[in-house]
Coordinates of C-alpha atoms and ligand atoms in Angstrom, one line a residue:
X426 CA 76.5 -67.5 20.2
X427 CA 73.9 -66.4 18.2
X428 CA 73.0 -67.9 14.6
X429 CA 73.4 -66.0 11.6
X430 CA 71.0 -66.6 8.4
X431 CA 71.8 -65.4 5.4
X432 CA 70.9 -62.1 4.0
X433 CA 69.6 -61.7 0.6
X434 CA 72.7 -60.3 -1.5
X435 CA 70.7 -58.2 -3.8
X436 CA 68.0 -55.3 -2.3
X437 CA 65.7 -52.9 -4.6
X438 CA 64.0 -49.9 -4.0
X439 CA 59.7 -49.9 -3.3
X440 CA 58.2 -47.2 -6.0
X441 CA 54.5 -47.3 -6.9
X442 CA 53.8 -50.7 -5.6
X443 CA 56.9 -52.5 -7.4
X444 CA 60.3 -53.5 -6.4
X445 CA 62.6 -51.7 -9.1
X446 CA 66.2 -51.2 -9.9
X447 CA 67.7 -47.2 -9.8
X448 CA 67.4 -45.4 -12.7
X449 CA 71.1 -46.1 -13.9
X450 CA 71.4 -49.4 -12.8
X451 CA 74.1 -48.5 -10.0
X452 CA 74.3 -50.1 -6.5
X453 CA 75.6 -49.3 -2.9
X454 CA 77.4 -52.0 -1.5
X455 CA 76.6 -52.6 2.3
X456 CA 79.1 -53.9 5.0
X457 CA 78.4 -55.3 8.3
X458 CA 80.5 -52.8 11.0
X459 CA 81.1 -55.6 13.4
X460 CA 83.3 -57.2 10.5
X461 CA 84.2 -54.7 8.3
X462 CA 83.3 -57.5 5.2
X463 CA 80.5 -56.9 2.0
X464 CA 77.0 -57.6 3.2
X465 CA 74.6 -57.1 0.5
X466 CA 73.6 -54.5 -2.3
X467 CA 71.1 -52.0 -2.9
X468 CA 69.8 -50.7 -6.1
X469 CA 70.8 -46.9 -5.6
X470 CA 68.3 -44.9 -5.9
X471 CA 69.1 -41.8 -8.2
X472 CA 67.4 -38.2 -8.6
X473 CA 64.9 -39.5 -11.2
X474 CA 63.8 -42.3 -9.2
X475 CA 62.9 -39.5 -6.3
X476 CA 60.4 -38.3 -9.1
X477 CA 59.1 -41.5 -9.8
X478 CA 58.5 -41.5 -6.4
X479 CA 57.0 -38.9 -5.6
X480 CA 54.8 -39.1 -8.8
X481 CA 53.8 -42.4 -7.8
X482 CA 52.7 -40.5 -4.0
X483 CA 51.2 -37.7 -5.6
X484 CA 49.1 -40.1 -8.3
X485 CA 47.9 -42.4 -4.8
X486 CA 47.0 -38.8 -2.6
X487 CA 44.8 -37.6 -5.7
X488 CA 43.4 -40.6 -6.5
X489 CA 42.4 -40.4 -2.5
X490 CA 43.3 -44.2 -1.8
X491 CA 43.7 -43.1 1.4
X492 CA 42.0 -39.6 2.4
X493 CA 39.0 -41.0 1.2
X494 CA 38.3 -43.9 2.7
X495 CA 36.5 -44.3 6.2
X496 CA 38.6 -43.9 8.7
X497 CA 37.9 -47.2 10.2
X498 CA 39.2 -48.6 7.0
X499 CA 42.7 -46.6 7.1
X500 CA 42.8 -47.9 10.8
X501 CA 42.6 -51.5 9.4
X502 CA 45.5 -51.0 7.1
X503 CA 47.7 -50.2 9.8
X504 CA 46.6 -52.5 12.3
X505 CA 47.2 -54.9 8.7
X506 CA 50.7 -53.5 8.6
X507 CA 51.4 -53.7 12.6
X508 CA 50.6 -57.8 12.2
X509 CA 53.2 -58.1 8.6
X510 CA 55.8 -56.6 10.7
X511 CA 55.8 -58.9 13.7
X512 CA 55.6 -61.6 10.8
X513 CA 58.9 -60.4 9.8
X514 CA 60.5 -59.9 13.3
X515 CA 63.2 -62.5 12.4
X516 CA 64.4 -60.9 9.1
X517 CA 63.9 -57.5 10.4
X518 CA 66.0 -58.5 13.0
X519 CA 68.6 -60.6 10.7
X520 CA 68.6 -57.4 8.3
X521 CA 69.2 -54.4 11.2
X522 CA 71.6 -56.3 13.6
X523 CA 74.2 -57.2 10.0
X524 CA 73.7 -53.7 8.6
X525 CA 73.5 -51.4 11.7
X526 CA 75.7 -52.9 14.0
X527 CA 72.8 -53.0 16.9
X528 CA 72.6 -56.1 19.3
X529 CA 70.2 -59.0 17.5
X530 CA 68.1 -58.9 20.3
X531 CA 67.3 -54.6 20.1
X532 CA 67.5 -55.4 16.5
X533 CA 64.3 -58.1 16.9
X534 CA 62.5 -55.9 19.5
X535 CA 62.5 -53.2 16.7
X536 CA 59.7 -55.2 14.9
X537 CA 57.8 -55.9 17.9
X538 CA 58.2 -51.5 18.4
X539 CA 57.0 -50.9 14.9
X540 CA 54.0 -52.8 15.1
X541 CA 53.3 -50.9 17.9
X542 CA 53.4 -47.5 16.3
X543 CA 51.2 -49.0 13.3
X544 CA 48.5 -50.1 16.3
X545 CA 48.5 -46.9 18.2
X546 CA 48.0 -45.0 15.4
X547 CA 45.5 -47.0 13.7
X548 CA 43.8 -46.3 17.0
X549 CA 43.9 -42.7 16.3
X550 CA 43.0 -42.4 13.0
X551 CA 39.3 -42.5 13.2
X552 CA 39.0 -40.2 16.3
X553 CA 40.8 -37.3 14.7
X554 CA 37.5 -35.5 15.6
X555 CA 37.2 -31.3 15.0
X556 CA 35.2 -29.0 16.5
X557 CA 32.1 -26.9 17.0
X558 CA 32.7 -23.1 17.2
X559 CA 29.6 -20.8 18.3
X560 CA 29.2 -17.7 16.2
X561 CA 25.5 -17.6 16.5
X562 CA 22.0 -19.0 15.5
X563 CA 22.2 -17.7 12.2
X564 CA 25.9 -19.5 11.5
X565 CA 27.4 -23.2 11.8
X566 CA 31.1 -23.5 12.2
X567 CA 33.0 -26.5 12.7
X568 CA 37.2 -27.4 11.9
X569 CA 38.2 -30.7 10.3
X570 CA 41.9 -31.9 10.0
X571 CA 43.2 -32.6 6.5
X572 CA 46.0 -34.6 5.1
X573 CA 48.4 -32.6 3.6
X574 CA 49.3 -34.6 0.6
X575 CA 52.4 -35.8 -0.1
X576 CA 55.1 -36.5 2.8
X577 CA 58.6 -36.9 2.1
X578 CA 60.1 -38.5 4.9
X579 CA 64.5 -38.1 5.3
X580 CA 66.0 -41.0 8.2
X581 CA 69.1 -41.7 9.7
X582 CA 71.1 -44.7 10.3
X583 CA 70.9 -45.5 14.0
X584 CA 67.2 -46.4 14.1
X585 CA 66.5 -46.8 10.5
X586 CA 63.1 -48.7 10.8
X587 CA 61.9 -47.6 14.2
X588 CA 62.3 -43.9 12.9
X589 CA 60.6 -44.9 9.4
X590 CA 57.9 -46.0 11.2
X591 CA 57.6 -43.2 13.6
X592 CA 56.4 -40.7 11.1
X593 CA 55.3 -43.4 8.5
X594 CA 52.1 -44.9 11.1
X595 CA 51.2 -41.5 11.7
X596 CA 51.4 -40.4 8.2
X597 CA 49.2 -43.2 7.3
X598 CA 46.6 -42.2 9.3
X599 CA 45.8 -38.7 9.0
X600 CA 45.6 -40.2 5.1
X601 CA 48.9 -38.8 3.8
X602 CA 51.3 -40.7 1.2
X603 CA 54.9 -40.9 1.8
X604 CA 58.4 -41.6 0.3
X605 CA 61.0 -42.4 3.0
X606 CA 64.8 -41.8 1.8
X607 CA 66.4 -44.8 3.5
X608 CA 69.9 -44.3 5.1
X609 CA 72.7 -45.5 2.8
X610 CA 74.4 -46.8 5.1
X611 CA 71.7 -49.5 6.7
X612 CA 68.5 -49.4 4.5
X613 CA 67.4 -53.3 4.8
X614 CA 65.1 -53.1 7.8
X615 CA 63.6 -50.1 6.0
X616 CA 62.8 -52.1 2.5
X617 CA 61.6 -54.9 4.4
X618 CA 59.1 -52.1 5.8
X619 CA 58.3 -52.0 2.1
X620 CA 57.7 -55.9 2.0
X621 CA 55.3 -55.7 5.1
X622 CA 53.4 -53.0 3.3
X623 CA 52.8 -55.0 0.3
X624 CA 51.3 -57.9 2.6
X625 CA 49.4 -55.3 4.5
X626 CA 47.7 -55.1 1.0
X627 CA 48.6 -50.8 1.0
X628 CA 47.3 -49.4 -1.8
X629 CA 50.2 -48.9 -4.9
X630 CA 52.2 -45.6 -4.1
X631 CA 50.8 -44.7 -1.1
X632 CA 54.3 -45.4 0.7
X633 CA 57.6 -45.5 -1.2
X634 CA 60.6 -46.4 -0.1
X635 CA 64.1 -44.9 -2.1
X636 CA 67.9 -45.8 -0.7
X637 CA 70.4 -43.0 -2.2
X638 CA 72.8 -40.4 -1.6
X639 CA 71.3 -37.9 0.6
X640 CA 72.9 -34.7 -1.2
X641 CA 71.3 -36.0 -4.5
X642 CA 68.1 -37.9 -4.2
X643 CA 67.4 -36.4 -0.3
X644 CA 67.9 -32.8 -2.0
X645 CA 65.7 -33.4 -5.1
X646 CA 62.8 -35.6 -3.0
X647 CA 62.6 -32.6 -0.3
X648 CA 63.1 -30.0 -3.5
X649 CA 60.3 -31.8 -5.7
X650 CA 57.1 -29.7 -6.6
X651 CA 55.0 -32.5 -5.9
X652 CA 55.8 -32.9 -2.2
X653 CA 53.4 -30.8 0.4
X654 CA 55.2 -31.8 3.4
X655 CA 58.9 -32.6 4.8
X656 CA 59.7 -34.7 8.5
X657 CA 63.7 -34.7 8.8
X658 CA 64.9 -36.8 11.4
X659 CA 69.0 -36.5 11.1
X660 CA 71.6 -33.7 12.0
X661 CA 71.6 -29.8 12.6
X662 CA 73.6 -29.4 9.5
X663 CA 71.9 -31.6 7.1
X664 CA 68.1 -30.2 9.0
X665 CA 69.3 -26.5 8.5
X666 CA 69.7 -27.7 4.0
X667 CA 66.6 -28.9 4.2
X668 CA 64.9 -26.3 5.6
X669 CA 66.2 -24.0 3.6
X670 CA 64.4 -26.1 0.6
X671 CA 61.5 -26.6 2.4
X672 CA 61.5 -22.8 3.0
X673 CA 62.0 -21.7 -1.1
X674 CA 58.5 -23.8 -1.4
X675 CA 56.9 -22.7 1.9
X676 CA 55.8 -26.6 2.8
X677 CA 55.7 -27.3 6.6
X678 CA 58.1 -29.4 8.0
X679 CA 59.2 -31.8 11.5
X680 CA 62.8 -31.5 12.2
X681 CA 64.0 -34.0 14.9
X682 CA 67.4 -33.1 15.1
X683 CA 70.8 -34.1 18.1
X684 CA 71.2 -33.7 21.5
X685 CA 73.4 -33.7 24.1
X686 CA 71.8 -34.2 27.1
X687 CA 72.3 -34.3 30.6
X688 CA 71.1 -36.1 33.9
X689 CA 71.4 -34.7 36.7
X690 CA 72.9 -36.7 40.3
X691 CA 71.0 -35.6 43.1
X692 CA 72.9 -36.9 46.2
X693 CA 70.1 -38.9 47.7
X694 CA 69.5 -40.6 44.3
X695 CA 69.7 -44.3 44.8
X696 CA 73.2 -44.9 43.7
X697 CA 73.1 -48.2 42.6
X698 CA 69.9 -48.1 40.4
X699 CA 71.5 -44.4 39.0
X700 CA 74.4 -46.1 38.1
X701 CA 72.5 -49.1 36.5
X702 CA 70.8 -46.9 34.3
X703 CA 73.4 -44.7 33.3
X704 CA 75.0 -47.7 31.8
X705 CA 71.7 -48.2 29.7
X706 CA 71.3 -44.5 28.8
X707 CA 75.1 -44.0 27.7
X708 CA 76.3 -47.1 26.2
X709 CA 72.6 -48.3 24.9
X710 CA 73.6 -49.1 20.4
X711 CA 77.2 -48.2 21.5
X712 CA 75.7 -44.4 22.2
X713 CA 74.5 -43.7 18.4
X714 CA 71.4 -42.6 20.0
X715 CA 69.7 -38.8 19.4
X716 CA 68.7 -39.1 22.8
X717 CA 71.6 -40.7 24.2
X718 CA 73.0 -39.8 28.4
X719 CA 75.8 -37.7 27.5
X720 CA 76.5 -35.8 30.0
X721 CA 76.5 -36.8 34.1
X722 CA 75.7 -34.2 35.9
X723 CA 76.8 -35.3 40.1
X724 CA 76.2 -33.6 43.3
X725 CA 80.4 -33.3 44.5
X726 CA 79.5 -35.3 47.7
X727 CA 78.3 -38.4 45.7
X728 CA 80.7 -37.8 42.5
X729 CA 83.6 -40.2 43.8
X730 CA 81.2 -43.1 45.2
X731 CA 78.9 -42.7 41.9
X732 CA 81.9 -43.0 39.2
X733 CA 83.5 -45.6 41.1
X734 CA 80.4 -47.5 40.9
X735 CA 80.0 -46.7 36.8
X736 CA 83.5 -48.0 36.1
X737 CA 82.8 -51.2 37.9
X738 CA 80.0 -51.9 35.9
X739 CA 81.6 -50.7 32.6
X740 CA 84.4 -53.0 33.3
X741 CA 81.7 -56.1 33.2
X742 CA 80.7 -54.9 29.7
X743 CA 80.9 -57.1 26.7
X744 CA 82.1 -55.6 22.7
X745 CA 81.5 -57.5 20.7
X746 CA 79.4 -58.1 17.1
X747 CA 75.6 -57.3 17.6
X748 CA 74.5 -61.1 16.2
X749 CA 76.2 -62.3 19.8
X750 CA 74.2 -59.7 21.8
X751 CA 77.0 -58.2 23.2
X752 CA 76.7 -55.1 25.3
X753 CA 78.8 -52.3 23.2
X754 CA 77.8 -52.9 19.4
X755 CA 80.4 -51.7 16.6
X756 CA 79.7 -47.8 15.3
X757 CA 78.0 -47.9 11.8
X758 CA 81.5 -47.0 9.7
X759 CA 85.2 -46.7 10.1
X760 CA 84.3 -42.8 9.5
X761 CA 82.3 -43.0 12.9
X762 CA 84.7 -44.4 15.0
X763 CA 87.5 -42.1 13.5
X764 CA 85.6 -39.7 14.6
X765 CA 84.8 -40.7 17.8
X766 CA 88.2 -41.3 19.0
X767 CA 89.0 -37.8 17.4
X768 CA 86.7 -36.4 19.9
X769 CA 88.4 -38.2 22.8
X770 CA 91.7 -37.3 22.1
X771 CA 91.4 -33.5 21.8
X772 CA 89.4 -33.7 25.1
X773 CA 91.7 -35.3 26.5
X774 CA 94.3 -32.7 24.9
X775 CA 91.6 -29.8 26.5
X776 CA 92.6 -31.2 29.9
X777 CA 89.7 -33.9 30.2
X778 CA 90.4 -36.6 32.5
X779 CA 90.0 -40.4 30.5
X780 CA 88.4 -42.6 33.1
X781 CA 88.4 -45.4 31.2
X782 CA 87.8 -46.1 27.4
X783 CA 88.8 -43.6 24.9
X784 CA 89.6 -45.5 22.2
X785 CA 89.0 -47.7 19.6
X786 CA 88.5 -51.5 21.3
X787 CA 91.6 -53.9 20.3
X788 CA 91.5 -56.9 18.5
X789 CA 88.4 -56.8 17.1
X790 CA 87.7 -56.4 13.2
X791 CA 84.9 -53.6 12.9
X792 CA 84.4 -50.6 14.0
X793 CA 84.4 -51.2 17.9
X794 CA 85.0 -48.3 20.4
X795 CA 85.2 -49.1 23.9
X796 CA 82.5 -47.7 26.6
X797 CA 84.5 -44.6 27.5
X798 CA 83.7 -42.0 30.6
X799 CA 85.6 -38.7 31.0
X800 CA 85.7 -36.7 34.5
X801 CA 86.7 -33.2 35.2
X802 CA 85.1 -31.9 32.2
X803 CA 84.5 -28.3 32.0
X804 CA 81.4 -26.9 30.6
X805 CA 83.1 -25.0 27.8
X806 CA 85.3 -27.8 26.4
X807 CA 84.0 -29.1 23.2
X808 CA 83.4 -33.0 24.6
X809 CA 81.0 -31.0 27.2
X810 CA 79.2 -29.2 24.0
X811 CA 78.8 -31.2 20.9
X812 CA 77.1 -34.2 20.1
X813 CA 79.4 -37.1 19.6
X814 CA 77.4 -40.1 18.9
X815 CA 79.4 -42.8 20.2
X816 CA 79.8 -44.5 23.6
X817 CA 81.6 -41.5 25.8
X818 CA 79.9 -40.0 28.6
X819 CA 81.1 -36.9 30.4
X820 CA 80.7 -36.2 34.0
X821 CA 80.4 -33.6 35.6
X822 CA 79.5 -31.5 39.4
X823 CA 77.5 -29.3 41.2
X824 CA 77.1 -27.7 44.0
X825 CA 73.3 -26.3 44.4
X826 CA 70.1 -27.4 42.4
X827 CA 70.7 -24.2 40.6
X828 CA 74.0 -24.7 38.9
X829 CA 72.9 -28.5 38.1
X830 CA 70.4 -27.0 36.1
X831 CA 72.1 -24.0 34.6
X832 CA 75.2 -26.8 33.3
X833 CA 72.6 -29.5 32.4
X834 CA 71.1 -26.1 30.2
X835 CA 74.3 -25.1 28.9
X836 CA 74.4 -26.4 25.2
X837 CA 72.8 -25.1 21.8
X838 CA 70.7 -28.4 22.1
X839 CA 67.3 -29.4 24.0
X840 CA 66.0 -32.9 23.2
X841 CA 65.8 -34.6 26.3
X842 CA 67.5 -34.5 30.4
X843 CA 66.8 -36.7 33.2
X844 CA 66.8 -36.3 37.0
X845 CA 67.5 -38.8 39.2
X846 CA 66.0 -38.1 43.2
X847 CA 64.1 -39.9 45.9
X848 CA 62.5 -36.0 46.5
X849 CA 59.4 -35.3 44.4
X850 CA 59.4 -32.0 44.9
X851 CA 63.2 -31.3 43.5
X852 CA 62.5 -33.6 40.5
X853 CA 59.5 -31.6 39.6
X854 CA 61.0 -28.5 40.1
X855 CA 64.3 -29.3 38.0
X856 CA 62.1 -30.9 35.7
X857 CA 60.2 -27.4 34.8
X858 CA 63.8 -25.9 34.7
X859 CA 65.3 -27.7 32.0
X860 CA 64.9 -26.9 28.5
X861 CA 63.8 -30.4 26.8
X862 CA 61.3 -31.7 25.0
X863 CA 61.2 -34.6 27.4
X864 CA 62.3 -34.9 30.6
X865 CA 63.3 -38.5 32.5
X866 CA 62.9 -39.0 36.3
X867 CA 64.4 -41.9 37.7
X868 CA 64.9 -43.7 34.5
X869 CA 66.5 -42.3 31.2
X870 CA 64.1 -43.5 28.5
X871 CA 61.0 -43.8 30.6
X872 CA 58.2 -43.6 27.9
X873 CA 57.5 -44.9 24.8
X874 CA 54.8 -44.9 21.3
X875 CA 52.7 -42.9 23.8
X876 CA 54.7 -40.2 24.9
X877 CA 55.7 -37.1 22.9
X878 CA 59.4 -36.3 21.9
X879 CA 61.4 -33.5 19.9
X880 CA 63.5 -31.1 20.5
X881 CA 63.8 -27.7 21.7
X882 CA 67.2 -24.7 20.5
X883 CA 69.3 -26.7 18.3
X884 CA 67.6 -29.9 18.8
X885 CA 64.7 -28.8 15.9
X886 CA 60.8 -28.5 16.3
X887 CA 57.5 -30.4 15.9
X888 CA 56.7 -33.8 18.1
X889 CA 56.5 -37.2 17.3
X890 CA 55.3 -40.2 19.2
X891 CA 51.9 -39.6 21.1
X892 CA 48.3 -38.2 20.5
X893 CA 50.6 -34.6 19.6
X894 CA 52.4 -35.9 16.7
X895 CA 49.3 -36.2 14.7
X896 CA 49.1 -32.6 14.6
X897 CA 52.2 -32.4 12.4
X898 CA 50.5 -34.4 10.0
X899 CA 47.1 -32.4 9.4
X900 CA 46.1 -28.8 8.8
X901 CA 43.1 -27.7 10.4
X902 CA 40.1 -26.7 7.5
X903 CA 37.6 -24.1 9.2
X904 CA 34.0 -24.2 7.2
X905 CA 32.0 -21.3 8.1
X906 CA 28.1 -21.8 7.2
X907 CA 25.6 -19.0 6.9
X908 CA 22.5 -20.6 7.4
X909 CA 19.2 -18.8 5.3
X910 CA 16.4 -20.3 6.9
X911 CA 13.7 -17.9 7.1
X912 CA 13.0 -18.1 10.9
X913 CA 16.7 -16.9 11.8
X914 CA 16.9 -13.2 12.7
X915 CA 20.3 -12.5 13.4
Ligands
NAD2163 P1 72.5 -37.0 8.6 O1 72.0 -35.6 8.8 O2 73.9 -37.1 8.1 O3 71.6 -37.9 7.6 C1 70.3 -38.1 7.9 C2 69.6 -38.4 6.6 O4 69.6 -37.3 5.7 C3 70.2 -39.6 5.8 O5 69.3 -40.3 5.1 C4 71.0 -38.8 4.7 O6 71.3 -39.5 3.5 C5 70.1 -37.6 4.4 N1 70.8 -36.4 3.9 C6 72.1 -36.0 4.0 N2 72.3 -34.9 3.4 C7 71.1 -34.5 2.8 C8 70.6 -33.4 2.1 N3 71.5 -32.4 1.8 N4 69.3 -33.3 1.7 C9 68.5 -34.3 2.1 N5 68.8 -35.4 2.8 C10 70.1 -35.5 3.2 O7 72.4 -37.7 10.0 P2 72.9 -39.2 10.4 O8 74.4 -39.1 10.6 O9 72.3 -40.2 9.5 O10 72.2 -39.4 11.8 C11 72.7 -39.0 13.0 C12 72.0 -37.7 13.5 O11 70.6 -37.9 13.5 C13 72.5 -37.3 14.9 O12 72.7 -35.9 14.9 C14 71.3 -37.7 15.7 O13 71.1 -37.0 16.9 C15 70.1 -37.4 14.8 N6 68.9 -38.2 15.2 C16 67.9 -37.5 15.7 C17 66.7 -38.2 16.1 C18 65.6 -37.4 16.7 O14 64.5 -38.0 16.8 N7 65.7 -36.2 17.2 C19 66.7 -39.6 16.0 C20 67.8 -40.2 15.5 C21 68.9 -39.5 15.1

């Protein structure tokens, strides 16, 4: 068994440089899921402390503690912030296993992750080069890329730091402020973000970090007349309110919304590294994953052998709490799981067949659902359709390339698929056939920092990760120059 340290009882939000108390003095209690017992508190954050915030970003932007600076020296803040998280690896870890649920050692690796998005894009920050457009002797023309000001940054629970980080670094380093509004339910690896900033030595308000309700202070941080820019990672519903704010004060925004994506079986896929890494891509933070293996889609001849061979690994699983690195972590909240299994059973009411799982694990304390896998699932039922964001995968066949690819295609959403063949030729050709922002070949998560990601349909717009992402966080500047000399003609 892993050891536990203790977690400071008592969090506060990061505004201008300073660790301070919400504007009424409230907190939000937090509870570790694989207990269901009080963890700690957090000052909550309340709608004037979102102005506070963003009055503290705006004051750092104009004051141009960032966009000023050489780009080398913006570089050397991040690579500064990069070394102050792997510093804190241990409490980072500590702080996101208790409050999230994940598995300690995900939880640890998510320091060693952030660093890396700090490094990569320091590395970019001083080659954000423009260009040289030709209109003539008698003209100069080049582009630049530009900060946009002040980014207001809106995460979710399941990745709290890594997707801080992800639009933080490159934030950062096109010389943009932020304020991140931390998920309620599991903001501690997200404040200690704030603590590596301040021994980064980051100038005062050029990142904030706020934990409170998202209907009150996300609404009146995306709302506020001092932010230029909006990057929602989070769900269709919650992206669709804050595009409709970010579209009453025409400000650009990054919406990294769901999925539900699909792999697809071919039949001379090596079965046993498939089923391997289905178990990795469905059940990885007990499925609480945007980009989670949701649906299996199998060649009939191979469907038997393969699902035989998933519910003899599934079987060797461990549930357990996240600080014993147990294979299937809790869900984040009883609410979760509730509705989780509420998925289940009116799939399994909608004719689904329950291979194994389905339900809430027994005897444990928290929030525990077991590793669940449903066959005979129709394309139309909802379990087939909708994001669930728990441990249940669906399986289901195909006959010809073509239909693999027109049921992998078959949802509002478009975030990532995989394809899993020994035959280049078929895995590049379904790869150009399905509608994803990313698409996997013989490994579901292939990638990393370096690689863009972001959805397609439902599943939102913009990229992060990778030299692309950068481009949501600059606008081009075109300066046009008539030149006077005397000895041009034209
Ligand atoms: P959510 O939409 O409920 O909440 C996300 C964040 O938005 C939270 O911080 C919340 O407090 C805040 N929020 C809620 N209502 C708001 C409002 N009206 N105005 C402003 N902010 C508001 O999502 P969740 O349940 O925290 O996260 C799960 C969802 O996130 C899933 O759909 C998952 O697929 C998605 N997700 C997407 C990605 C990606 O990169 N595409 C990554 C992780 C998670």
């Amino acid at each position: 068994m892993m050891s536990q340290q203790a977690i400071r009882p008592f969090w506060k939000n990061f505004i201008g440089g300073r660790w301070v108390e919400g504007a009424r003095g409230r907190r939000i209690a937090l509870e570790d899921p694989a207990t269901a017992e009080p963890l700690a508190e957090i000052a909550r954050a309340e709608v004037e402390d979102a102005d506070r915030a963003v009055q503290a970003a705006r004051h750092a932007f104009d004051a141009d503690v960032l966009r000023a600076i050489k780009p080398e020296r913006r570089a050397a803040m991040l690579f500064r912030i990069a070394d102050a998280l792997e510093a804190l690896a241990e409490q980072i870890g500590q702080a996101e296993c208790l409050d999230n649920g994940k598995r300690i050692s995900d939880a640890r690796a998510q320091a060693g992750e952030s660093a890396r998005y700090f490094r990569y894009y320091g590395g970019i920050a001083d080659k954000l080069e423009g260009r040289s457009i030709p209109l003539g002797e008698a003209y100069v023309d080049y582009t630049m890329h530009e900060p946009y000001g002040v980014s207001a940054q809106v995460v979710p629970w399941n990745y709290p730091l890594q997707l801080a980080v992800r639009s933080v670094s490159c934030a950062l380093a096109a010389g943009n402020t932020v304020v991140v509004k931390s998920p309620v339910l599991c903001p501690l690896s997200v404040c200690l973000l704030g603590e590596a900033c301040q021994r980064a030595e980051v100038p005062d308000g050029a990142v904030n970090i706020l934990c409170g309700s998202g209907a009150e202070v996300g609404t009146a941080l995306v709302a506020h007349p001092g932010v230029d820019h909006v990057v929602f990672t989070g769900s269709v519903p919650t992206g669709r309110a804050i595009l409709r704010l970010a579209a009453e004060r025409v400000i650009p925004s990054v919406m990294e919304l769901g999925g539900k994506s699909a792999g697809v079986v071919y039949p001379d896929a090596d079965l046993d590294a498939v089923a391997d890494d289905v178990i990795t891509g469905a059940f990885s933070n007990a499925g609480q994953l945007c980009s989670i293996l949701a649906r299996l889609i199998v060649h009939r001849r191979i469907f038997k052998d393969l699902s035989a061979r998933l519910v003899e690994r599934i079987a060797k699983l461990s549930v357990g709490p996240g600080i014993e690195d147990h294979d299937v972590t809790p869900l984040i909240s009883a609410a979760q799981r509730d509705k989780v299994e509420a998925f289940c059973r009116r799939a399994e009411a909608a004719g689904a067949d329950r291979v194994v799982g389905g339900r809430p694990a027994p005897d444990l304390p928290g929030h525990f659902f077991l590793p669940s896998v449903y066959a005979d699932v129709s394309p139309e039922m909802e379990i087939a359709k909708e994001e669930i964001f728990g441990p249940v995968l669906c399986l289901l066949r195909f006959e010809t390339p073509e239909e693999a690819v027109a049921l992998a295609n078959g949802t509002d959403y478009g975030l990532v698929a995989g394809v899993y063949t020994r035959d280049l030729n078929l895995a590049h050709w379904t790869a150009r056939q399905l509608v994803a922002g990313q698409v996997f070949v013989n490994q579901w998560f292939a990638g990393g920092v370096e690689t863009p990601f972001g959805g397609t349909r439902r599943s939102g717009f913009g990229r992060e990760k990778g030299q692309e992402a950068m481009l949501n966080y600059v606008q081009t500047k075109n300066v046009a120059i008539r030149l006077t000399d005397r000895q041009i003609r034209r």
